[in-house]
CSV table of C-alpha atoms in Angstrom, one decimal:
chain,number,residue,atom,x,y,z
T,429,UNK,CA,-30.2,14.9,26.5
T,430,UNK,CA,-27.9,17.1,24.9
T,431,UNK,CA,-24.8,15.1,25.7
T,432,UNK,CA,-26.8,12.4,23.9
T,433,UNK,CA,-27.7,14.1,20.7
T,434,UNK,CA,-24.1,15.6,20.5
T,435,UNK,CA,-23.1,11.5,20.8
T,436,UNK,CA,-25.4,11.2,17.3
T,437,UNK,CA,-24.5,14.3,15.6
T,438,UNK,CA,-20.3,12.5,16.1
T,439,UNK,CA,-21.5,9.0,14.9
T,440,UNK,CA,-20.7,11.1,11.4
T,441,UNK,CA,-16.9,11.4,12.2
T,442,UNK,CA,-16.0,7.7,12.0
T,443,UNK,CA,-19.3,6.6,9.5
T,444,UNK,CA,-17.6,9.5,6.8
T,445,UNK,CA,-14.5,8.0,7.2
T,446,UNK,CA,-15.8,4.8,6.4
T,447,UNK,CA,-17.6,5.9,3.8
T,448,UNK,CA,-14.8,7.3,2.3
T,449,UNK,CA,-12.2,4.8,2.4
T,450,UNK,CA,-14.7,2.1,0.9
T,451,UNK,CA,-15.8,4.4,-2.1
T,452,UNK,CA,-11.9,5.5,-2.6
T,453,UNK,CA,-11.0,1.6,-2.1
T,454,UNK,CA,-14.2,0.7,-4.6
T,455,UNK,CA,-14.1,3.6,-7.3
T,456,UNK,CA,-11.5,5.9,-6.5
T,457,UNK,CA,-12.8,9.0,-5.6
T,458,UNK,CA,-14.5,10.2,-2.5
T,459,UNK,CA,-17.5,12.3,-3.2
T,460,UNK,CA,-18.0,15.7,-2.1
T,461,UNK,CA,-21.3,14.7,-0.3
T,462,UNK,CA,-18.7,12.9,2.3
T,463,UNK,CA,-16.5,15.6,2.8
T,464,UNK,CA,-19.5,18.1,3.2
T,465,UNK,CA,-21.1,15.9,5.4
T,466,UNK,CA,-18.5,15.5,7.5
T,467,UNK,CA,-17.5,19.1,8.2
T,468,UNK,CA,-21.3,20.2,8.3
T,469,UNK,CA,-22.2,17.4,11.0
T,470,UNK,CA,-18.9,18.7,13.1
T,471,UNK,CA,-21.1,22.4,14.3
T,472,UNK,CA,-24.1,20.8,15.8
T,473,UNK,CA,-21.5,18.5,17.2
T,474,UNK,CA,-19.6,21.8,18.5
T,475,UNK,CA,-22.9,23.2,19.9
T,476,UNK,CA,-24.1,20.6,21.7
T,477,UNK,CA,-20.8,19.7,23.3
T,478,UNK,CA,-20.8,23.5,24.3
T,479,UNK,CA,-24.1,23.9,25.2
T,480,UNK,CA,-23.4,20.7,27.5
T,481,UNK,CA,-20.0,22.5,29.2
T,482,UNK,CA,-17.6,20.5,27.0
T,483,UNK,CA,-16.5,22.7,24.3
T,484,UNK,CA,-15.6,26.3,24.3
T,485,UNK,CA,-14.8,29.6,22.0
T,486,UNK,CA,-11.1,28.8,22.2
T,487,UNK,CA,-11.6,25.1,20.9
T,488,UNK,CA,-13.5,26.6,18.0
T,489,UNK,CA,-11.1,28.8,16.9
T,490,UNK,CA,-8.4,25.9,17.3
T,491,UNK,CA,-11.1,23.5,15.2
T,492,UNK,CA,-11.8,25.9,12.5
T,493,UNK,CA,-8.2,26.8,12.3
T,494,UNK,CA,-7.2,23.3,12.1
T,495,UNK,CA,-9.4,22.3,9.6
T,496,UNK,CA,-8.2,25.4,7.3
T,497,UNK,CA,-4.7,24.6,7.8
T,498,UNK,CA,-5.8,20.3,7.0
T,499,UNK,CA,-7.1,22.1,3.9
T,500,UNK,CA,-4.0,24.0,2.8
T,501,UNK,CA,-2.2,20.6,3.5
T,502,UNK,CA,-4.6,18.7,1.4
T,503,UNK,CA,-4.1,21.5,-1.3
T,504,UNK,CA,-0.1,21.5,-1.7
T,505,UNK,CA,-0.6,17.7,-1.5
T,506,UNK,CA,-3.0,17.5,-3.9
T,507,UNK,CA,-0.6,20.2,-5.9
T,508,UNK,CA,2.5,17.8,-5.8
T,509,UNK,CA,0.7,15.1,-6.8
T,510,UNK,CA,0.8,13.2,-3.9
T,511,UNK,CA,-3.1,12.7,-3.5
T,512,UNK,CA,-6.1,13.0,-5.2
T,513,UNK,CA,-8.6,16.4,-4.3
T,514,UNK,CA,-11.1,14.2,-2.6
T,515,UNK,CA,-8.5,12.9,0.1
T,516,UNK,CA,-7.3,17.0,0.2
T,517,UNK,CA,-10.6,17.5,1.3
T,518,UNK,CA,-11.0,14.9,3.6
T,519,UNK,CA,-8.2,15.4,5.4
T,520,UNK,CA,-9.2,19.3,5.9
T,521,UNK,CA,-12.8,18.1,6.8
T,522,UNK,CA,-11.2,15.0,9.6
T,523,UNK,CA,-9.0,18.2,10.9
T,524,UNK,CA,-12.1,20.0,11.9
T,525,UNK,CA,-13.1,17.5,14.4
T,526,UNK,CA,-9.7,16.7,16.4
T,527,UNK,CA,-8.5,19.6,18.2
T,528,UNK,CA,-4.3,19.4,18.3
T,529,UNK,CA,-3.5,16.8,19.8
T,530,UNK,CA,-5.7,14.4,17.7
T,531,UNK,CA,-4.6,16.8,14.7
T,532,UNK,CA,-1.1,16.0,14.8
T,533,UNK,CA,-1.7,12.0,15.9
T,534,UNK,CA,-4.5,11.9,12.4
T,535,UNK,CA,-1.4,13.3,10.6
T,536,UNK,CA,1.1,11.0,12.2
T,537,UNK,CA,-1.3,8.1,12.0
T,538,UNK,CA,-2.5,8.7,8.5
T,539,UNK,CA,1.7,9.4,7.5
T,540,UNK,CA,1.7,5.6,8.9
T,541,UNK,CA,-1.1,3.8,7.4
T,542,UNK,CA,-0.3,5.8,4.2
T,543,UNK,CA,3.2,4.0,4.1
T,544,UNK,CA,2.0,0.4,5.1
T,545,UNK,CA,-0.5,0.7,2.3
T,546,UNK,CA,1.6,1.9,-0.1
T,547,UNK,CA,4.2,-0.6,0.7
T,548,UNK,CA,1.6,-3.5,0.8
T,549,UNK,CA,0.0,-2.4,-3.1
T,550,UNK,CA,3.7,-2.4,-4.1
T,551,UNK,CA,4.5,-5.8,-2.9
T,552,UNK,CA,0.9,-7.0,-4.5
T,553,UNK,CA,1.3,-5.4,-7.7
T,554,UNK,CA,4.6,-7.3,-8.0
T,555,UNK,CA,2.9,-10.5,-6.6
T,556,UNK,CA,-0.4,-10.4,-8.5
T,557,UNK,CA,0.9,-9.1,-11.8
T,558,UNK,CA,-0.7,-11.7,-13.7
T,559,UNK,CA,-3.8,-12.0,-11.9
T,560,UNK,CA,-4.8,-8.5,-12.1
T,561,UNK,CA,-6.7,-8.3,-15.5
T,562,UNK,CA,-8.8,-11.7,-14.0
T,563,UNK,CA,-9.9,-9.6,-10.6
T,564,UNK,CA,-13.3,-7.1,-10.5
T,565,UNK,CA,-12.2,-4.0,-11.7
T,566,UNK,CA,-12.0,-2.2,-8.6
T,567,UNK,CA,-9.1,-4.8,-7.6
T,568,UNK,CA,-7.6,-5.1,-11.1
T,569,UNK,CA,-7.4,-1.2,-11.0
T,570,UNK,CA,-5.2,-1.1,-8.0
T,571,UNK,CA,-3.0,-3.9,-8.8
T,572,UNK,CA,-2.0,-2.1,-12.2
T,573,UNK,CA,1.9,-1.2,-11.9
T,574,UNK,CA,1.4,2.5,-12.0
T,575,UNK,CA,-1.9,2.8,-10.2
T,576,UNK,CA,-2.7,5.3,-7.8
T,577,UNK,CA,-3.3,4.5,-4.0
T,578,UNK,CA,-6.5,5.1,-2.4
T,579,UNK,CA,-5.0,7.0,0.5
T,580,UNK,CA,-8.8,7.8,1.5
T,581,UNK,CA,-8.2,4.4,3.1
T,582,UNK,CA,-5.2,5.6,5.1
T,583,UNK,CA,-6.7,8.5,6.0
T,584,UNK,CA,-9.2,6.5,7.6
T,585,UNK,CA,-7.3,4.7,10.0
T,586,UNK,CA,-5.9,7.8,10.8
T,587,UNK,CA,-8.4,9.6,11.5
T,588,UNK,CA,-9.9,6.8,13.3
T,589,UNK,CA,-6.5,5.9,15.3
T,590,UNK,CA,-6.6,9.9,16.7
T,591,UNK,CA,-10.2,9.9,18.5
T,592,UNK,CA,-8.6,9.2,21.3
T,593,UNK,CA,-6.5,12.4,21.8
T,594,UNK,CA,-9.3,14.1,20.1
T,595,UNK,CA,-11.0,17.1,21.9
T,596,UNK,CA,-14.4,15.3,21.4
T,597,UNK,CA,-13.5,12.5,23.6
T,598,UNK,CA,-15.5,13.4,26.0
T,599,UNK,CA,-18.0,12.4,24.2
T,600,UNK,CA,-17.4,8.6,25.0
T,601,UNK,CA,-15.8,9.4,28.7
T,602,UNK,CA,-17.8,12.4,30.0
């Protein structure tokens, strides 16, 4: 039973990352609500993988310290201008839920995806030129030749790519 609700209480991991890579891909910004969600859902998550003999008080102190040192990333990223505060904050609130392991694979992951994007929106900026003011604005707004990247998208597949050398693994394989 409790292995089972801990199972529900994780289905928020991947669905907030979801979330937030289609509103950053659609409108971007991530809201707050995402980033809460996903940090808040991560201690029931915690408990019940405790309660159950899968989580202990060293893993919290690594989880909680990951996820401050994800936000402190986020922040001199979001200070240099290299993303936008709502991908700072997902970052810090993904960090919380990987242990680190899966923390440095979501970084390495995210670093890749990151570049590929980039790379891609370059190439299609340079391709589509023309097309861009004809595309929904969403599109258009990405295609623009100093546009920002949605990185919330990158740091989707990252943090998706990492489950597995996350600490809550055991969720899937007990």
């Amino acid at each position: 039973m409790l292995f089972t609700l801990a199972l529900l209480f994780a289905l928020a991991y991947p669905a907030c990352l979801l979330a937030g890579a289609f509103t950053d891909l659609t409108s971007m910004t991530i809201p707050n609500r995402l980033t809460l969600g996903l940090a808040a859902a991560f201690a029931p998550t915690a408990v019940l993988m405790q309660l159950s003999g899968h989580f202990g008080w060293p893993q919290w102190g690594e989880h909680l310290g990951l996820g401050v040192f994800g936000l402190v990333l986020g922040m001199i990223c979001f200070a240099l201008r290299f993303m936008g505060g709502g991908d700072a904050k997902m970052i810090a609130a993904a960090s919380l839920w990987l242990g680190w392991h899966g923390f440095i694979a979501f970084l390495i992951y995210t670093a890749l995806a990151g570049g590929v994007l980039t790379l891609g929106l370059i190439g299609a900026r340079k391709a589509f030129v023309l097309a861009a003011p004809r595309l929904p604005a969403w599109l258009g707004r990405h295609l623009e030749a100093k546009g920002d990247i949605p990185y919330g998208i990158a740091i989707c597949v990252g943090g998706l790519a990492a489950i597995w050398q996350s600490d809550f693994l055991s969720l899937i394989h007990p």
